[in-house]
Short mmCIF file of C-alpha atoms and ligand atoms in Angstrom, two decimals:
data_model
loop_
_atom_site.label_atom_id
_atom_site.label_comp_id
_atom_site.label_asym_id
_atom_site.label_seq_id
_atom_site.Cartn_x
_atom_site.Cartn_y
_atom_site.Cartn_z
CA MET A 1 104.56 121.97 96.82
CA SER A 2 104.07 118.53 98.44
CA MET A 3 100.71 117.89 100.07
CA LEU A 4 102.41 117.49 103.43
CA LYS A 5 104.03 120.91 103.16
CA GLU A 6 100.72 122.43 102.08
CA LYS A 7 98.94 120.81 104.99
CA LEU A 8 101.56 122.08 107.45
CA ALA A 9 101.47 125.54 105.94
CA SER A 10 97.72 125.60 106.59
CA LEU A 11 98.04 124.39 110.22
CA ILE A 12 101.11 126.27 111.48
CA PRO A 13 99.81 129.88 111.66
CA ALA A 14 97.05 128.95 114.14
CA GLN A 15 99.44 126.99 116.33
CA ARG A 16 101.93 129.83 116.31
CA GLU A 17 99.17 132.18 117.37
CA ARG A 18 98.25 129.81 120.24
CA ILE A 19 101.83 129.78 121.51
CA LYS A 20 102.15 133.51 121.15
CA ASN A 21 98.91 134.10 123.13
CA LEU A 22 99.92 131.60 125.80
CA VAL A 23 103.21 133.40 126.35
CA LYS A 24 101.58 136.88 126.21
CA ASN A 25 98.73 136.08 128.62
CA PHE A 26 100.25 133.53 130.95
CA GLY A 27 104.04 133.99 130.53
CA GLU A 28 104.55 134.51 134.28
CA LYS A 29 102.26 131.66 135.50
CA ILE A 30 104.09 128.86 137.35
CA ILE A 31 103.12 125.56 135.79
CA SER A 32 105.74 123.21 137.13
CA GLU A 33 108.20 123.00 139.92
CA ILE A 34 111.24 120.86 140.73
CA SER A 35 112.53 119.21 143.85
CA LEU A 36 116.19 118.76 144.59
CA GLY A 37 115.67 114.99 144.19
CA GLN A 38 114.28 115.47 140.70
CA MET A 39 117.05 117.80 139.74
CA LEU A 40 119.68 115.31 140.74
CA GLY A 41 117.62 112.31 139.59
CA GLY A 42 117.55 112.81 135.84
CA LEU A 43 114.71 115.38 135.93
CA ARG A 44 112.12 112.56 136.22
CA GLY A 45 108.60 113.90 135.91
CA VAL A 46 109.62 117.57 135.57
CA LYS A 47 107.32 119.20 133.06
CA SER A 48 109.73 121.44 131.22
CA LEU A 49 109.41 120.52 127.53
CA LEU A 50 106.79 120.99 124.89
CA CYS A 51 106.21 118.14 122.43
CA ASP A 52 103.02 117.81 120.42
CA THR A 53 103.84 114.75 118.36
CA SER A 54 103.14 112.16 121.03
CA GLU A 55 102.86 111.56 124.77
CA VAL A 56 103.75 108.68 127.04
CA VAL A 57 101.05 108.17 129.62
CA ILE A 58 102.30 106.45 132.74
CA ASP A 59 99.59 103.77 132.79
CA GLN A 60 98.79 103.56 129.06
CA GLY A 61 102.02 103.90 127.17
CA LEU A 62 102.58 105.72 123.93
CA ILE A 63 99.75 107.83 122.51
CA ILE A 64 100.39 109.41 119.12
CA ARG A 65 98.16 112.41 118.57
CA GLY A 66 95.32 110.78 120.50
CA TYR A 67 95.78 107.29 119.04
CA PRO A 68 97.05 104.55 121.43
CA ILE A 69 100.05 102.95 119.68
CA ALA A 70 98.32 99.57 119.60
CA ASP A 71 95.63 101.06 117.36
CA LEU A 72 98.29 102.18 114.86
CA ALA A 73 100.04 98.80 114.61
CA GLY A 74 98.58 98.10 111.14
CA LYS A 75 99.56 101.43 109.66
CA LEU A 76 102.55 102.32 107.49
CA PRO A 77 105.43 104.37 108.90
CA GLU A 78 104.74 107.06 106.26
CA GLU A 79 101.22 107.47 107.72
CA ILE A 80 102.71 107.81 111.18
CA PHE A 81 105.07 110.54 110.01
CA TRP A 82 102.14 112.48 108.60
CA LEU A 83 100.21 111.89 111.83
CA LEU A 84 103.07 113.02 114.05
CA LEU A 85 103.35 116.28 112.13
CA THR A 86 99.74 117.17 111.44
CA GLY A 87 97.69 115.43 114.08
CA GLU A 88 95.66 113.54 111.49
CA LEU A 89 96.16 110.34 109.48
CA PRO A 90 96.61 110.99 105.79
CA ASN A 91 93.96 110.03 103.24
CA ILE A 92 95.05 107.77 100.34
CA GLN A 93 95.98 110.66 98.09
CA GLU A 94 98.00 112.33 100.81
CA LEU A 95 99.75 109.10 101.62
CA GLU A 96 100.67 108.44 97.99
CA ASP A 97 101.91 111.99 97.61
CA LEU A 98 104.21 111.55 100.61
CA GLN A 99 105.41 108.19 99.34
CA SER A 100 106.21 109.58 95.92
CA GLU A 101 107.99 112.55 97.56
CA LEU A 102 110.17 110.10 99.51
CA LYS A 103 110.89 107.98 96.40
CA LYS A 104 112.06 111.09 94.55
CA ARG A 105 114.52 111.88 97.28
CA SER A 106 115.76 108.37 98.07
CA LYS A 107 119.00 108.21 96.09
CA VAL A 108 122.05 108.18 98.34
CA PRO A 109 124.88 110.24 96.80
CA GLN A 110 127.74 108.22 95.34
CA TYR A 111 130.35 109.94 97.51
CA LEU A 112 128.66 108.44 100.57
CA TRP A 113 128.95 104.90 99.25
CA SER A 114 132.62 105.48 98.35
CA THR A 115 133.44 106.73 101.86
CA LEU A 116 131.39 104.01 103.43
CA LYS A 117 133.17 101.27 101.49
CA THR A 118 136.69 102.68 101.79
CA CYS A 119 136.82 103.77 105.39
CA LEU A 120 133.63 103.66 107.46
CA ILE A 121 133.27 99.92 107.66
CA LYS A 122 136.98 99.25 108.34
CA ASP A 123 137.70 97.46 111.65
CA ASP A 124 134.04 96.54 112.19
CA PRO A 125 132.72 99.58 114.03
CA HIS A 126 129.26 99.40 115.66
CA PRO A 127 126.52 99.94 113.04
CA MET A 128 125.31 102.98 115.02
CA THR A 129 128.79 104.54 114.58
CA ILE A 130 128.55 103.93 110.89
CA LEU A 131 125.03 105.35 110.58
CA ILE A 132 125.89 108.44 112.60
CA SER A 133 129.04 108.98 110.51
CA CYS A 134 127.03 108.62 107.27
CA ILE A 135 124.58 111.26 108.46
CA ALA A 136 127.52 113.54 109.36
CA ILE A 137 128.91 113.07 105.86
CA LEU A 138 125.51 113.76 104.29
CA GLU A 139 125.16 116.98 106.27
CA ARG A 140 126.62 118.84 103.28
CA GLU A 141 123.25 118.19 101.59
CA SER A 142 121.41 120.28 104.19
CA LYS A 143 118.99 122.71 102.59
CA PHE A 144 118.39 124.24 105.99
CA TYR A 145 122.06 125.13 106.29
CA TYR A 146 122.24 126.33 102.70
CA HIS A 147 119.34 128.67 103.00
CA TYR A 148 120.19 129.86 106.53
CA THR A 149 123.64 130.97 105.42
CA ARG A 150 121.99 132.90 102.56
CA GLY A 151 119.52 134.78 104.73
CA MET A 152 116.47 132.61 105.35
CA LYS A 153 113.60 134.26 107.27
CA LYS A 154 112.62 132.81 110.65
CA GLU A 155 109.15 131.95 109.34
CA GLU A 156 110.73 129.73 106.72
CA TYR A 157 112.87 127.65 109.13
CA TRP A 158 110.35 124.86 109.32
CA GLU A 159 110.12 124.55 105.54
CA TYR A 160 113.80 123.73 105.17
CA ALA A 161 113.75 121.57 108.30
CA LEU A 162 111.01 119.61 106.50
CA GLU A 163 113.06 119.48 103.32
CA ASP A 164 116.02 118.00 105.21
CA ALA A 165 113.79 115.64 107.13
CA LEU A 166 112.22 114.29 103.96
CA ASP A 167 115.62 113.88 102.26
CA LEU A 168 117.10 112.11 105.24
CA ILE A 169 114.07 109.82 105.84
CA ALA A 170 113.99 109.00 102.13
CA MET A 171 117.62 107.94 102.04
CA LEU A 172 117.52 105.92 105.26
CA PRO A 173 116.25 102.63 103.86
CA SER A 174 119.05 102.46 101.23
CA LEU A 175 121.58 103.61 103.79
CA ALA A 176 120.48 101.21 106.49
CA ALA A 177 120.27 98.27 104.09
CA GLY A 178 123.64 99.19 102.55
CA ILE A 179 125.25 99.30 105.96
CA TYR A 180 123.78 95.88 106.72
CA ARG A 181 125.07 94.30 103.54
CA LEU A 182 128.51 95.88 103.62
CA ARG A 183 129.16 95.60 107.34
CA TYR A 184 128.20 91.90 107.48
CA ASP A 185 129.53 90.83 104.03
CA LYS A 186 126.10 90.01 102.60
CA GLY A 187 127.21 90.61 99.01
CA HIS A 188 126.30 93.31 96.54
CA LEU A 189 123.92 96.19 97.34
CA ILE A 190 120.35 95.69 96.26
CA ASN A 191 118.48 98.42 94.39
CA SER A 192 115.24 99.79 95.75
CA SER A 193 111.97 98.75 94.13
CA HIS A 194 109.68 101.45 92.85
CA ASP A 195 106.60 99.41 93.86
CA LEU A 196 107.37 99.12 97.49
CA ASP A 197 106.61 101.38 100.45
CA TRP A 198 109.32 102.87 102.67
CA ALA A 199 109.66 99.97 105.16
CA GLY A 200 108.93 97.33 102.50
CA ASN A 201 111.87 98.72 100.54
CA LEU A 202 114.15 98.59 103.56
CA ALA A 203 113.22 94.94 104.04
CA HIS A 204 113.73 94.25 100.33
CA MET A 205 117.14 95.95 100.17
CA MET A 206 118.43 94.14 103.23
CA GLY A 207 118.07 90.96 101.17
CA VAL A 208 117.19 88.70 104.07
CA GLU A 209 116.52 85.12 102.94
CA GLY A 210 113.13 83.47 103.56
CA ASN A 211 109.63 84.79 103.53
CA GLN A 212 110.10 88.34 102.25
CA GLU A 213 106.49 89.39 102.63
CA ASN A 214 106.31 88.34 106.28
CA PHE A 215 109.64 90.03 106.97
CA ALA A 216 108.45 93.22 105.26
CA ASN A 217 105.30 93.18 107.37
CA MET A 218 107.34 92.79 110.53
CA MET A 219 109.59 95.63 109.42
CA ARG A 220 106.55 97.90 108.89
CA LEU A 221 105.40 97.06 112.41
CA TYR A 222 108.89 97.66 113.80
CA MET A 223 109.14 101.04 112.12
CA VAL A 224 105.72 102.15 113.39
CA LEU A 225 106.25 101.03 116.99
CA HIS A 226 109.62 102.75 117.44
CA SER A 227 108.77 105.97 115.64
CA ASP A 228 108.34 108.38 118.56
CA HIS A 229 108.15 108.42 122.36
CA GLU A 230 107.37 112.05 123.30
CA GLY A 231 110.03 114.70 123.94
CA GLY A 232 111.80 113.81 127.22
CA ASN A 233 113.74 110.69 126.30
CA VAL A 234 117.46 111.04 125.72
CA SER A 235 117.41 110.95 121.91
CA ALA A 236 114.48 113.32 121.46
CA ARG A 237 115.74 115.80 123.98
CA THR A 238 119.24 115.78 122.58
CA CYS A 239 117.89 116.33 119.09
CA HIS A 240 115.71 119.17 120.33
CA VAL A 241 118.63 120.86 122.13
CA ILE A 242 120.97 120.63 119.15
CA GLY A 243 118.24 121.84 116.78
CA SER A 244 117.52 124.81 119.03
CA ALA A 245 121.00 126.21 118.17
CA LEU A 246 119.76 126.14 114.55
CA SER A 247 122.21 123.37 113.80
CA ASP A 248 120.56 121.76 110.80
CA PRO A 249 118.45 118.54 111.09
CA TYR A 250 121.36 116.32 110.01
CA TYR A 251 123.39 117.47 113.03
CA ALA A 252 120.42 117.32 115.35
CA VAL A 253 119.38 113.79 114.28
CA LEU A 254 122.89 112.36 114.53
CA GLY A 255 123.18 113.77 118.03
CA GLY A 256 119.86 112.17 118.97
CA LEU A 257 121.00 108.87 117.51
CA ALA A 258 124.22 109.01 119.52
CA GLY A 259 122.00 109.12 122.64
CA LEU A 260 119.89 106.24 121.31
CA ALA A 261 123.09 104.22 121.09
CA GLY A 262 123.31 104.02 124.90
CA PRO A 263 122.58 100.69 126.69
CA LEU A 264 119.96 102.28 128.90
CA HIS A 265 118.14 103.59 125.80
CA GLY A 266 118.08 102.10 122.27
CA LEU A 267 120.95 99.67 122.70
CA ALA A 268 118.81 97.74 125.13
CA ASN A 269 117.27 95.86 122.15
CA GLN A 270 120.59 94.23 121.25
CA GLU A 271 121.25 93.56 124.90
CA GLY A 272 117.74 92.00 125.17
CA VAL A 273 118.53 89.40 122.50
CA ARG A 274 121.99 88.78 123.86
CA PHE A 275 120.37 88.04 127.18
CA VAL A 276 117.90 85.60 125.62
CA LEU A 277 120.73 83.81 123.81
CA ASP A 278 122.76 83.64 127.02
CA VAL A 279 119.82 81.96 128.75
CA LEU A 280 119.44 79.41 125.94
CA GLU A 281 123.19 78.76 125.94
CA LYS A 282 123.46 78.39 129.67
CA PHE A 283 120.53 76.00 130.02
CA LYS A 284 121.03 74.32 126.64
CA GLY A 285 117.45 75.21 125.77
CA VAL A 286 114.45 76.90 127.41
CA PRO A 287 114.92 76.65 131.21
CA ASN A 288 112.19 75.84 133.67
CA ASP A 289 110.72 78.62 135.80
CA LYS A 290 112.78 77.80 138.89
CA ASP A 291 116.11 77.85 137.08
CA LEU A 292 115.26 81.03 135.22
CA LYS A 293 114.21 82.74 138.42
CA LYS A 294 117.54 81.93 140.03
CA PHE A 295 119.42 83.06 136.96
CA VAL A 296 117.62 86.43 136.95
CA THR A 297 118.01 86.85 140.68
CA ASP A 298 121.75 86.22 140.50
CA ILE A 299 122.12 88.81 137.77
CA LEU A 300 120.29 91.40 139.80
CA GLU A 301 122.20 90.58 142.94
CA GLY A 302 125.39 91.02 140.88
CA GLY A 303 124.31 94.63 140.25
CA ARG A 304 123.45 94.14 136.56
CA VAL A 305 120.27 95.18 134.76
CA ILE A 306 117.81 92.95 133.01
CA PRO A 307 117.62 94.52 129.54
CA GLY A 308 114.17 95.26 128.26
CA TYR A 309 112.63 95.66 131.71
CA GLY A 310 111.82 98.90 133.54
CA HIS A 311 111.07 102.34 132.23
CA ALA A 312 111.70 105.91 133.30
CA VAL A 313 108.07 106.92 132.70
CA LEU A 314 105.85 103.84 132.24
CA ARG A 315 104.43 101.91 135.12
CA VAL A 316 102.70 99.20 133.09
CA THR A 317 103.74 96.71 130.36
CA ASP A 318 104.73 98.77 127.36
CA PRO A 319 102.03 98.31 124.70
CA ARG A 320 104.80 98.20 122.10
CA PHE A 321 106.10 95.12 123.90
CA THR A 322 102.63 93.62 123.73
CA ALA A 323 102.29 94.39 120.01
CA PHE A 324 105.57 92.56 119.27
CA TYR A 325 104.71 89.81 121.72
CA ASN A 326 101.34 89.19 120.04
CA TYR A 327 103.06 89.13 116.69
CA GLY A 328 105.57 86.58 117.99
CA LYS A 329 102.83 84.40 119.47
CA LYS A 330 101.12 84.29 116.13
CA VAL A 331 104.08 83.87 113.80
CA MET A 332 106.74 82.02 115.86
CA PRO A 333 105.22 80.31 118.92
CA ASP A 334 107.70 77.41 118.68
CA ASN A 335 110.81 79.52 118.29
CA PRO A 336 112.99 78.92 121.40
CA GLN A 337 114.13 82.55 121.56
CA PHE A 338 110.54 83.66 121.61
CA GLN A 339 109.74 81.04 124.27
CA VAL A 340 112.46 82.53 126.49
CA VAL A 341 110.90 85.97 125.98
CA GLU A 342 107.58 84.48 127.15
CA LYS A 343 109.22 82.91 130.22
CA LEU A 344 111.08 86.07 131.10
CA PHE A 345 107.81 87.97 130.94
CA LYS A 346 106.39 85.52 133.43
CA ILE A 347 109.39 85.61 135.79
CA VAL A 348 111.22 88.97 135.64
CA PRO A 349 108.43 91.31 136.78
CA LYS A 350 107.93 89.13 139.87
CA VAL A 351 111.63 89.11 140.72
CA LEU A 352 112.05 92.82 140.13
CA THR A 353 108.98 93.49 142.33
CA GLU A 354 110.35 91.23 145.12
CA MET A 355 113.70 93.08 144.99
CA GLY A 356 111.77 96.32 145.30
CA LYS A 357 114.31 98.53 143.53
CA ALA A 358 112.94 99.13 140.03
CA LYS A 359 109.93 101.45 140.00
CA ASN A 360 108.53 99.62 136.99
CA PRO A 361 109.07 95.87 136.86
CA TRP A 362 107.30 95.49 133.48
CA PRO A 363 108.85 94.92 130.04
CA ASN A 364 109.51 97.75 127.63
CA VAL A 365 109.68 97.50 123.82
CA ASP A 366 113.24 96.12 123.87
CA ALA A 367 112.24 92.90 125.63
CA SER A 368 110.41 91.54 122.62
CA SER A 369 111.55 93.35 119.46
CA GLY A 370 114.94 91.70 118.95
CA VAL A 371 113.87 88.11 118.87
CA LEU A 372 111.55 88.87 115.95
CA LEU A 373 114.48 90.23 113.95
CA TYR A 374 116.51 87.19 114.97
CA HIS A 375 113.75 84.92 113.78
CA TYR A 376 113.94 86.44 110.30
CA GLY A 377 117.64 85.68 110.16
CA ILE A 378 119.10 88.96 111.31
CA THR A 379 121.39 87.35 113.76
CA GLU A 380 123.80 90.31 113.88
CA PHE A 381 122.15 91.86 116.88
CA ASP A 382 124.38 94.88 117.10
CA TYR A 383 122.44 96.01 114.01
CA TYR A 384 119.14 96.22 115.89
CA THR A 385 119.65 99.63 117.40
CA LEU A 386 120.29 100.98 113.92
CA LEU A 387 116.84 99.82 112.86
CA PHE A 388 115.45 101.49 115.97
CA GLY A 389 117.28 104.65 114.89
CA VAL A 390 115.85 104.55 111.38
CA SER A 391 112.37 104.40 112.82
CA ARG A 392 113.02 106.96 115.52
CA THR A 393 114.24 109.47 112.89
CA LEU A 394 110.60 109.88 111.99
CA GLY A 395 109.80 111.22 115.44
CA LEU A 396 112.99 113.14 115.92
CA THR A 397 112.55 115.07 112.65
CA ALA A 398 108.82 115.57 113.19
CA GLN A 399 109.59 117.17 116.57
CA LEU A 400 112.33 119.32 115.01
CA ILE A 401 110.07 120.60 112.27
CA LEU A 402 107.42 121.60 114.77
CA ASP A 403 110.08 123.24 117.01
CA ARG A 404 111.14 125.40 114.08
CA ALA A 405 107.55 126.05 113.08
CA MET A 406 106.73 127.34 116.56
CA GLY A 407 109.83 129.51 116.48
CA PHE A 408 111.19 128.17 119.76
CA PRO A 409 114.41 129.90 120.91
CA ILE A 410 117.74 128.36 121.70
CA THR A 411 117.46 126.27 124.83
CA ARG A 412 119.49 127.58 127.78
CA PRO A 413 118.50 126.49 131.29
CA LYS A 414 120.49 127.75 134.26
CA SER A 415 122.97 125.47 135.99
CA VAL A 416 123.98 125.87 139.64
CA THR A 417 126.90 124.74 141.72
CA ILE A 418 126.83 122.26 144.61
CA ASP A 419 127.51 125.15 147.01
CA TRP A 420 124.52 126.99 145.61
CA LEU A 421 122.38 123.93 146.12
CA VAL A 422 123.55 123.44 149.68
CA SER A 423 122.84 127.04 150.54
CA ALA A 424 119.45 126.90 148.78
CA VAL A 425 118.25 123.99 150.95
CA GLN A 426 119.61 125.51 154.17
CA GLU A 427 117.55 128.66 153.71
N1 AMX B 501 117.13 95.56 135.91
C1 AMX B 501 117.80 95.81 137.03
N2 AMX B 501 117.67 96.92 137.77
C2 AMX B 501 116.77 97.83 137.26
C3 AMX B 501 116.01 97.65 136.13
C4 AMX B 501 116.26 96.45 135.38
N3 AMX B 501 115.63 96.20 134.24
N4 AMX B 501 115.25 98.73 135.94
C5 AMX B 501 115.49 99.57 136.97
N5 AMX B 501 116.41 99.03 137.79
C6 AMX B 501 117.05 99.62 138.93
C7 AMX B 501 117.79 100.86 138.46
O1 AMX B 501 119.08 100.52 137.96
C8 AMX B 501 117.89 101.68 139.75
O2 AMX B 501 118.90 101.13 140.56
P1 AMX B 501 119.87 102.10 141.43
O3 AMX B 501 118.96 102.75 142.38
O4 AMX B 501 120.83 101.14 142.04
O5 AMX B 501 120.51 103.07 140.46
C9 AMX B 501 116.54 101.36 140.42
O6 AMX B 501 116.07 100.15 139.82
C10 AMX B 501 115.51 102.42 140.19
O7 AMX B 501 115.43 102.69 138.82
P2 AMX B 501 114.05 103.22 138.17
O8 AMX B 501 113.75 104.54 138.77
O9 AMX B 501 113.00 102.16 138.28
O10 AMX B 501 114.46 103.33 136.65
P3 AMX B 501 115.11 104.58 135.92
O11 AMX B 501 114.07 105.51 135.56
O12 AMX B 501 116.28 105.07 136.70
O13 AMX B 501 115.72 103.85 134.62
C11 AMX B 501 115.68 102.36 132.80
C12 AMX B 501 114.87 103.39 133.60
C13 AMX B 501 114.91 102.01 131.55
C14 AMX B 501 117.02 103.01 132.34
C15 AMX B 501 115.92 101.14 133.68
O14 AMX B 501 114.71 100.56 133.99
C16 AMX B 501 116.88 100.15 133.05
O15 AMX B 501 118.09 100.26 133.16
N6 AMX B 501 116.28 99.11 132.30
C17 AMX B 501 117.09 98.17 131.58
C18 AMX B 501 117.60 98.77 130.30
C19 AMX B 501 116.45 98.99 129.30
O16 AMX B 501 115.62 98.15 129.09
N7 AMX B 501 116.45 100.16 128.63
C20 AMX B 501 115.48 100.48 127.59
C21 AMX B 501 114.47 101.56 127.95
C22 AMX B 501 113.56 101.85 126.79
C23 AMX B 501 114.28 102.52 125.67
O17 AMX B 501 114.72 103.62 125.80
N8 AMX B 501 114.45 101.85 124.58
#
């Protein structure tokens, strides 16, 4: 048994007991309520989900199991996966055990590569479409499905959710790098290296030219910062809902990733870079403050959004933005794309505040992440959301495993009609 599975097996019974007691002793207690505005406004702020992996605090940003995300910036994604699941960072032995577990499971089946080469990359679909299709094809590998259809006990659900999660996470670097190389004609596929960690291997297999070690370090940071963002965002919630039907983790994750592919969610990182490049193109270089302010104002007055700014929960600068920003300041201060990011950070919050529409004028993670990838030569910016998705799979699967461990039932809120709503407010 892997050390992670052993650790979880030792932690889960007490947590199950806590949930059981909460329901038994306080099942009828009202803990949250909802206004009509919230119901019709995307359920903002409604406390209706349980997610132990992480929380987003309105004035602090992402906290993973008590650690502010900025404090985790030097960690490896594997350590974060362990932390998300267990609430503790792994020791060296535990980390190595998880890494060797992932290496054992990392081979992508040949049939996937054949399908990918012969049909999935035809006609240049968006990389997210390819990734989601690959995960759908790999669904036949699901151990959760296999054991469920042969009579798995409810107490064992989490174990096979973990099995699927480890398999999927292990294959993602090869898959993501393979998609990159095939989709953008980068030449032959590159084999993984036994000596590299999970994100280091992804960087290696992408085969980006230039300083490999710096790129690998940036990729480690990228994978850590995007790993989770509590339970209420579109991708996490979608994944949770699908998983609650006991659809296996492959189905649940691909559903979550389809949500991540939306421009108001994960796609904003590609839009962020497109925006920066548009600015450089329009002004033939980095504009002065006055010109940039007018440019931004015109866009807002035209009813368009500034990608990478605003957030449904946060009301401060996203600390993940700051982590990437600080990295950029150190590694690429003279890069014109990064300089536009700096200028936008100076200008956009002021303009959004003056306009008074956005509740949060500050940048989110997508305002700074893309230009770092661009700097390392990944100029195909429709690929960026895929990298976000690879990282976010850590959080999605961690949440799923804990959902199954806690034995949560199928999710089924009640919907009402407009007539019902009208009569409810007239009473
Ligand atoms: N540019 C222009 N207008 C914005 C804006 C932005 N960056 N952020 C918010 N607004 C507007 C909204 O469109 C809304 O306008 P409306 O009343 O005409 O519909 C108004 O301000 C109020 O919105 P809000 O309550 O502040 O935000 P929200 O919770 O409805 O939406 C978000 C949050 C992120 C979708 C929104 O800020 C946005 O569209 N930002 C740009 C896209 C982006 O960066 N997405 C990435 C989010 C992080 C992630 O998931 N990766």
